[in-house]
Amino acid sequence: MKDLRFYDSAVQRYNSHINAISAPLSSWDISGMYFQTYKEHLKDLASIGQIGNKNRWQSVLTGDDWPLIKKLVVVITDPHLKIEFASNNIKQMTGYDPIEVVGKSPKLFQGKDTCKLTRERIAEAIENQQPFEETIINYKKNGSPYSCQIKGKPIFNMKGDLVNFIAFEKAVA
């Protein structure tokens, strides 16, 4: 029963970010398959919050960003573009476990068919510390290409210094 109370509490915390009302767990058979997903989203939210607190983000993500965390892959880099965090669902999109990409550059996902002009537009936005939205050809761990829509933006601390970049990504057909 203790695990079920943890589940109800976890669902309630998760749903508070998406303005949903949670109901008590009534059947483990029905709800159990969603428990792991909820735990992963909560873990991702906690990790993002820790990075924000550590780097003293000027403002926490906007209300429009929180639903994206649930639906999309989230990648956070330091100002030098080394990955500090990747959400758990990156494995579904790229084949990489989050731990495999931490410390690496997002260029890890680029390859021979990645458009040079798109890379240059992204690099210019990053250099100018501006938000960007682009669709780019990236590559999975197994080498197969996929089209990736990226919404990225800089994050500043309370002093106005650049401390991170965050990107919301999804594979598109």
PDB file of N, CA and C in Angstrom, residues 101-171:
ATOM      1  N   VAL A 101      24.906  10.895 -23.549  1.00  0.00           N
ATOM      2  CA  VAL A 101      25.089  12.167 -24.237  1.00  0.00           C
ATOM      3  C   VAL A 101      25.586  13.276 -23.320  1.00  0.00           C
ATOM      4  N   VAL A 102      25.471  13.079 -22.002  1.00  0.00           N
ATOM      5  CA  VAL A 102      25.928  14.094 -21.053  1.00  0.00           C
ATOM      6  C   VAL A 102      27.436  14.295 -21.226  1.00  0.00           C
ATOM      7  N   GLY A 103      27.832  15.572 -21.293  1.00  0.00           N
ATOM      8  CA  GLY A 103      29.244  15.914 -21.486  1.00  0.00           C
ATOM      9  C   GLY A 103      29.650  16.040 -22.940  1.00  0.00           C
ATOM     10  N   LYS A 104      28.763  15.672 -23.841  1.00  0.00           N
ATOM     11  CA  LYS A 104      29.062  15.741 -25.269  1.00  0.00           C
ATOM     12  C   LYS A 104      28.363  16.947 -25.887  1.00  0.00           C
ATOM     13  N   SER A 105      28.733  17.262 -27.113  1.00  0.00           N
ATOM     14  CA  SER A 105      28.119  18.351 -27.858  1.00  0.00           C
ATOM     15  C   SER A 105      26.895  17.826 -28.609  1.00  0.00           C
ATOM     16  N   PRO A 106      25.875  18.653 -28.805  1.00  0.00           N
ATOM     17  CA  PRO A 106      24.740  18.225 -29.621  1.00  0.00           C
ATOM     18  C   PRO A 106      25.141  17.868 -31.060  1.00  0.00           C
ATOM     19  N   LYS A 107      26.333  18.256 -31.468  1.00  0.00           N
ATOM     20  CA  LYS A 107      26.812  17.878 -32.811  1.00  0.00           C
ATOM     21  C   LYS A 107      26.932  16.368 -32.943  1.00  0.00           C
ATOM     22  N   LEU A 108      26.910  15.667 -31.820  1.00  0.00           N
ATOM     23  CA  LEU A 108      26.910  14.206 -31.806  1.00  0.00           C
ATOM     24  C   LEU A 108      25.819  13.644 -32.711  1.00  0.00           C
ATOM     25  N   PHE A 109      24.707  14.375 -32.816  1.00  0.00           N
ATOM     26  CA  PHE A 109      23.555  13.899 -33.577  1.00  0.00           C
ATOM     27  C   PHE A 109      23.618  14.269 -35.060  1.00  0.00           C
ATOM     28  N   GLN A 110      24.599  15.056 -35.461  1.00  0.00           N
ATOM     29  CA  GLN A 110      24.685  15.502 -36.853  1.00  0.00           C
ATOM     30  C   GLN A 110      25.484  14.512 -37.698  1.00  0.00           C
ATOM     31  N   GLY A 111      25.262  14.595 -39.014  1.00  0.00           N
ATOM     32  CA  GLY A 111      25.940  13.699 -39.936  1.00  0.00           C
ATOM     33  C   GLY A 111      25.998  14.279 -41.330  1.00  0.00           C
ATOM     34  N   LYS A 112      26.235  13.408 -42.287  1.00  0.00           N
ATOM     35  CA  LYS A 112      26.498  13.850 -43.660  1.00  0.00           C
ATOM     36  C   LYS A 112      25.336  14.606 -44.309  1.00  0.00           C
ATOM     37  N   ASP A 113      24.105  14.306 -43.959  1.00  0.00           N
ATOM     38  CA  ASP A 113      22.962  14.990 -44.573  1.00  0.00           C
ATOM     39  C   ASP A 113      22.412  16.130 -43.718  1.00  0.00           C
ATOM     40  N   THR A 114      23.104  16.482 -42.640  1.00  0.00           N
ATOM     41  CA  THR A 114      22.687  17.616 -41.824  1.00  0.00           C
ATOM     42  C   THR A 114      22.996  18.888 -42.613  1.00  0.00           C
ATOM     43  N   CYS A 115      21.988  19.709 -42.819  1.00  0.00           N
ATOM     44  CA  CYS A 115      22.100  20.904 -43.657  1.00  0.00           C
ATOM     45  C   CYS A 115      23.046  21.934 -43.040  1.00  0.00           C
ATOM     46  N   LYS A 116      24.040  22.333 -43.823  1.00  0.00           N
ATOM     47  CA  LYS A 116      25.028  23.316 -43.367  1.00  0.00           C
ATOM     48  C   LYS A 116      24.364  24.666 -43.069  1.00  0.00           C
ATOM     49  N   LEU A 117      23.429  25.094 -43.910  1.00  0.00           N
ATOM     50  CA  LEU A 117      22.758  26.383 -43.698  1.00  0.00           C
ATOM     51  C   LEU A 117      21.940  26.388 -42.408  1.00  0.00           C
ATOM     52  N   THR A 118      21.278  25.284 -42.130  1.00  0.00           N
ATOM     53  CA  THR A 118      20.508  25.187 -40.884  1.00  0.00           C
ATOM     54  C   THR A 118      21.443  25.223 -39.692  1.00  0.00           C
ATOM     55  N   ARG A 119      22.552  24.487 -39.772  1.00  0.00           N
ATOM     56  CA  ARG A 119      23.549  24.517 -38.686  1.00  0.00           C
ATOM     57  C   ARG A 119      24.051  25.937 -38.471  1.00  0.00           C
ATOM     58  N   GLU A 120      24.286  26.668 -39.554  1.00  0.00           N
ATOM     59  CA  GLU A 120      24.781  28.045 -39.447  1.00  0.00           C
ATOM     60  C   GLU A 120      23.756  28.969 -38.802  1.00  0.00           C
ATOM     61  N   ARG A 121      22.461  28.789 -39.137  1.00  0.00           N
ATOM     62  CA  ARG A 121      21.407  29.613 -38.515  1.00  0.00           C
ATOM     63  C   ARG A 121      21.323  29.333 -37.008  1.00  0.00           C
ATOM     64  N   ILE A 122      21.429  28.070 -36.651  1.00  0.00           N
ATOM     65  CA  ILE A 122      21.402  27.709 -35.232  1.00  0.00           C
ATOM     66  C   ILE A 122      22.622  28.301 -34.524  1.00  0.00           C
ATOM     67  N   ALA A 123      23.790  28.160 -35.137  1.00  0.00           N
ATOM     68  CA  ALA A 123      25.023  28.689 -34.537  1.00  0.00           C
ATOM     69  C   ALA A 123      24.943  30.205 -34.362  1.00  0.00           C
ATOM     70  N   GLU A 124      24.361  30.896 -35.338  1.00  0.00           N
ATOM     71  CA  GLU A 124      24.219  32.351 -35.248  1.00  0.00           C
ATOM     72  C   GLU A 124      23.284  32.736 -34.104  1.00  0.00           C
ATOM     73  N   ALA A 125      22.174  32.022 -33.965  1.00  0.00           N
ATOM     74  CA  ALA A 125      21.240  32.303 -32.866  1.00  0.00           C
ATOM     75  C   ALA A 125      21.917  32.057 -31.516  1.00  0.00           C
ATOM     76  N   ILE A 126      22.681  30.993 -31.421  1.00  0.00           N
ATOM     77  CA  ILE A 126      23.390  30.685 -30.176  1.00  0.00           C
ATOM     78  C   ILE A 126      24.429  31.755 -29.887  1.00  0.00           C
ATOM     79  N   GLU A 127      25.180  32.140 -30.897  1.00  0.00           N
ATOM     80  CA  GLU A 127      26.203  33.182 -30.738  1.00  0.00           C
ATOM     81  C   GLU A 127      25.574  34.494 -30.257  1.00  0.00           C
ATOM     82  N   ASN A 128      24.410  34.805 -30.794  1.00  0.00           N
ATOM     83  CA  ASN A 128      23.710  36.046 -30.428  1.00  0.00           C
ATOM     84  C   ASN A 128      22.804  35.882 -29.208  1.00  0.00           C
ATOM     85  N   GLN A 129      22.838  34.690 -28.598  1.00  0.00           N
ATOM     86  CA  GLN A 129      22.038  34.378 -27.413  1.00  0.00           C
ATOM     87  C   GLN A 129      20.558  34.666 -27.651  1.00  0.00           C
ATOM     88  N   GLN A 130      20.062  34.170 -28.789  1.00  0.00           N
ATOM     89  CA  GLN A 130      18.679  34.367 -29.200  1.00  0.00           C
ATOM     90  C   GLN A 130      17.955  33.019 -29.299  1.00  0.00           C
ATOM     91  N   PRO A 131      16.648  33.011 -29.080  1.00  0.00           N
ATOM     92  CA  PRO A 131      15.870  31.781 -29.298  1.00  0.00           C
ATOM     93  C   PRO A 131      15.854  31.429 -30.787  1.00  0.00           C
ATOM     94  N   PHE A 132      15.618  30.161 -31.066  1.00  0.00           N
ATOM     95  CA  PHE A 132      15.521  29.722 -32.465  1.00  0.00           C
ATOM     96  C   PHE A 132      14.575  28.533 -32.569  1.00  0.00           C
ATOM     97  N   GLU A 133      14.048  28.352 -33.772  1.00  0.00           N
ATOM     98  CA  GLU A 133      13.259  27.170 -34.127  1.00  0.00           C
ATOM     99  C   GLU A 133      13.728  26.718 -35.497  1.00  0.00           C
ATOM    100  N   GLU A 134      14.145  25.480 -35.567  1.00  0.00           N
ATOM    101  CA  GLU A 134      14.642  24.928 -36.835  1.00  0.00           C
ATOM    102  C   GLU A 134      14.265  23.450 -36.923  1.00  0.00           C
ATOM    103  N   THR A 135      14.242  22.952 -38.150  1.00  0.00           N
ATOM    104  CA  THR A 135      14.116  21.523 -38.398  1.00  0.00           C
ATOM    105  C   THR A 135      15.398  21.090 -39.096  1.00  0.00           C
ATOM    106  N   ILE A 136      16.006  20.041 -38.574  1.00  0.00           N
ATOM    107  CA  ILE A 136      17.326  19.619 -39.039  1.00  0.00           C
ATOM    108  C   ILE A 136      17.365  18.097 -39.155  1.00  0.00           C
ATOM    109  N   ILE A 137      18.198  17.597 -40.044  1.00  0.00           N
ATOM    110  CA  ILE A 137      18.404  16.156 -40.147  1.00  0.00           C
ATOM    111  C   ILE A 137      19.456  15.773 -39.106  1.00  0.00           C
ATOM    112  N   ASN A 138      19.071  14.906 -38.182  1.00  0.00           N
ATOM    113  CA  ASN A 138      19.974  14.364 -37.185  1.00  0.00           C
ATOM    114  C   ASN A 138      20.108  12.867 -37.403  1.00  0.00           C
ATOM    115  N   TYR A 139      20.956  12.251 -36.614  1.00  0.00           N
ATOM    116  CA  TYR A 139      21.216  10.824 -36.762  1.00  0.00           C
ATOM    117  C   TYR A 139      21.082  10.109 -35.428  1.00  0.00           C
ATOM    118  N   LYS A 140      20.470   8.924 -35.485  1.00  0.00           N
ATOM    119  CA  LYS A 140      20.309   8.088 -34.297  1.00  0.00           C
ATOM    120  C   LYS A 140      21.624   7.366 -34.001  1.00  0.00           C
ATOM    121  N   LYS A 141      21.668   6.727 -32.871  1.00  0.00           N
ATOM    122  CA  LYS A 141      22.844   5.971 -32.458  1.00  0.00           C
ATOM    123  C   LYS A 141      23.190   4.892 -33.484  1.00  0.00           C
ATOM    124  N   ASN A 142      22.178   4.303 -34.100  1.00  0.00           N
ATOM    125  CA  ASN A 142      22.412   3.258 -35.093  1.00  0.00           C
ATOM    126  C   ASN A 142      22.779   3.805 -36.473  1.00  0.00           C
ATOM    127  N   GLY A 143      22.872   5.145 -36.602  1.00  0.00           N
ATOM    128  CA  GLY A 143      23.279   5.766 -37.855  1.00  0.00           C
ATOM    129  C   GLY A 143      22.151   6.156 -38.780  1.00  0.00           C
ATOM    130  N   SER A 144      20.918   5.827 -38.434  1.00  0.00           N
ATOM    131  CA  SER A 144      19.811   6.180 -39.328  1.00  0.00           C
ATOM    132  C   SER A 144      19.391   7.642 -39.098  1.00  0.00           C
ATOM    133  N   PRO A 145      19.082   8.343 -40.198  1.00  0.00           N
ATOM    134  CA  PRO A 145      18.709   9.758 -40.084  1.00  0.00           C
ATOM    135  C   PRO A 145      17.251   9.928 -39.653  1.00  0.00           C
ATOM    136  N   TYR A 146      16.976  11.062 -39.069  1.00  0.00           N
ATOM    137  CA  TYR A 146      15.604  11.442 -38.744  1.00  0.00           C
ATOM    138  C   TYR A 146      15.529  12.965 -38.786  1.00  0.00           C
ATOM    139  N   SER A 147      14.351  13.461 -39.087  1.00  0.00           N
ATOM    140  CA  SER A 147      14.126  14.895 -39.120  1.00  0.00           C
ATOM    141  C   SER A 147      13.739  15.334 -37.712  1.00  0.00           C
ATOM    142  N   CYS A 148      14.434  16.345 -37.203  1.00  0.00           N
ATOM    143  CA  CYS A 148      14.253  16.785 -35.825  1.00  0.00           C
ATOM    144  C   CYS A 148      13.873  18.256 -35.783  1.00  0.00           C
ATOM    145  N   GLN A 149      12.726  18.539 -35.185  1.00  0.00           N
ATOM    146  CA  GLN A 149      12.297  19.921 -34.988  1.00  0.00           C
ATOM    147  C   GLN A 149      12.810  20.365 -33.623  1.00  0.00           C
ATOM    148  N   ILE A 150      13.533  21.490 -33.605  1.00  0.00           N
ATOM    149  CA  ILE A 150      14.167  21.981 -32.385  1.00  0.00           C
ATOM    150  C   ILE A 150      13.681  23.394 -32.076  1.00  0.00           C
ATOM    151  N   LYS A 151      13.283  23.592 -30.828  1.00  0.00           N
ATOM    152  CA  LYS A 151      12.963  24.927 -30.325  1.00  0.00           C
ATOM    153  C   LYS A 151      13.958  25.169 -29.193  1.00  0.00           C
ATOM    154  N   GLY A 152      14.913  26.073 -29.415  1.00  0.00           N
ATOM    155  CA  GLY A 152      15.952  26.317 -28.429  1.00  0.00           C
ATOM    156  C   GLY A 152      15.935  27.746 -27.934  1.00  0.00           C
ATOM    157  N   LYS A 153      16.438  27.937 -26.714  1.00  0.00           N
ATOM    158  CA  LYS A 153      16.539  29.297 -26.201  1.00  0.00           C
ATOM    159  C   LYS A 153      17.605  29.369 -25.115  1.00  0.00           C
ATOM    160  N   PRO A 154      18.199  30.557 -24.987  1.00  0.00           N
ATOM    161  CA  PRO A 154      19.197  30.758 -23.935  1.00  0.00           C
ATOM    162  C   PRO A 154      18.510  30.948 -22.585  1.00  0.00           C
ATOM    163  N   ILE A 155      19.237  30.615 -21.527  1.00  0.00           N
ATOM    164  CA  ILE A 155      18.740  30.844 -20.175  1.00  0.00           C
ATOM    165  C   ILE A 155      19.798  31.646 -19.425  1.00  0.00           C
ATOM    166  N   PHE A 156      19.352  32.689 -18.757  1.00  0.00           N
ATOM    167  CA  PHE A 156      20.243  33.606 -18.050  1.00  0.00           C
ATOM    168  C   PHE A 156      20.032  33.495 -16.543  1.00  0.00           C
ATOM    169  N   ASN A 157      21.075  33.828 -15.770  1.00  0.00           N
ATOM    170  CA  ASN A 157      20.934  33.827 -14.315  1.00  0.00           C
ATOM    171  C   ASN A 157      20.419  35.183 -13.851  1.00  0.00           C
ATOM    172  N   MET A 158      20.329  35.355 -12.548  1.00  0.00           N
ATOM    173  CA  MET A 158      19.781  36.589 -11.972  1.00  0.00           C
ATOM    174  C   MET A 158      20.616  37.818 -12.308  1.00  0.00           C
ATOM    175  N   LYS A 159      21.900  37.618 -12.596  1.00  0.00           N
ATOM    176  CA  LYS A 159      22.776  38.733 -12.958  1.00  0.00           C
ATOM    177  C   LYS A 159      22.699  39.054 -14.441  1.00  0.00           C
ATOM    178  N   GLY A 160      21.979  38.220 -15.202  1.00  0.00           N
ATOM    179  CA  GLY A 160      21.874  38.427 -16.641  1.00  0.00           C
ATOM    180  C   GLY A 160      22.944  37.700 -17.437  1.00  0.00           C
ATOM    181  N   ASP A 161      23.732  36.845 -16.761  1.00  0.00           N
ATOM    182  CA  ASP A 161      24.767  36.069 -17.448  1.00  0.00           C
ATOM    183  C   ASP A 161      24.154  34.822 -18.079  1.00  0.00           C
ATOM    184  N   LEU A 162      24.620  34.475 -19.268  1.00  0.00           N
ATOM    185  CA  LEU A 162      24.186  33.249 -19.920  1.00  0.00           C
ATOM    186  C   LEU A 162      24.703  32.059 -19.115  1.00  0.00           C
ATOM    187  N   VAL A 163      23.803  31.151 -18.719  1.00  0.00           N
ATOM    188  CA  VAL A 163      24.226  29.983 -17.939  1.00  0.00           C
ATOM    189  C   VAL A 163      23.890  28.661 -18.616  1.00  0.00           C
ATOM    190  N   ASN A 164      22.878  28.640 -19.462  1.00  0.00           N
ATOM    191  CA  ASN A 164      22.476  27.400 -20.137  1.00  0.00           C
ATOM    192  C   ASN A 164      21.756  27.732 -21.444  1.00  0.00           C
ATOM    193  N   PHE A 165      21.634  26.706 -22.256  1.00  0.00           N
ATOM    194  CA  PHE A 165      20.703  26.700 -23.378  1.00  0.00           C
ATOM    195  C   PHE A 165      19.780  25.527 -23.136  1.00  0.00           C
ATOM    196  N   ILE A 166      18.509  25.685 -23.488  1.00  0.00           N
ATOM    197  CA  ILE A 166      17.565  24.589 -23.402  1.00  0.00           C
ATOM    198  C   ILE A 166      16.961  24.388 -24.777  1.00  0.00           C
ATOM    199  N   ALA A 167      16.784  23.133 -25.149  1.00  0.00           N
ATOM    200  CA  ALA A 167      16.170  22.815 -26.440  1.00  0.00           C
ATOM    201  C   ALA A 167      15.075  21.789 -26.217  1.00  0.00           C
ATOM    202  N   PHE A 168      13.932  22.023 -26.856  1.00  0.00           N
ATOM    203  CA  PHE A 168      12.815  21.082 -26.882  1.00  0.00           C
ATOM    204  C   PHE A 168      12.840  20.490 -28.282  1.00  0.00           C
ATOM    205  N   GLU A 169      12.883  19.172 -28.358  1.00  0.00           N
ATOM    206  CA  GLU A 169      13.058  18.516 -29.656  1.00  0.00           C
ATOM    207  C   GLU A 169      12.016  17.421 -29.869  1.00  0.00           C
ATOM    208  N   LYS A 170      11.658  17.240 -31.144  1.00  0.00           N
ATOM    209  CA  LYS A 170      10.790  16.104 -31.496  1.00  0.00           C
ATOM    210  C   LYS A 170      11.121  15.664 -32.908  1.00  0.00           C
ATOM    211  N   ALA A 171      10.984  14.360 -33.112  1.00  0.00           N
ATOM    212  CA  ALA A 171      11.167  13.809 -34.443  1.00  0.00           C
ATOM    213  C   ALA A 171       9.896  14.088 -35.240  1.00  0.00           C
TER     214      ALA A 171
END
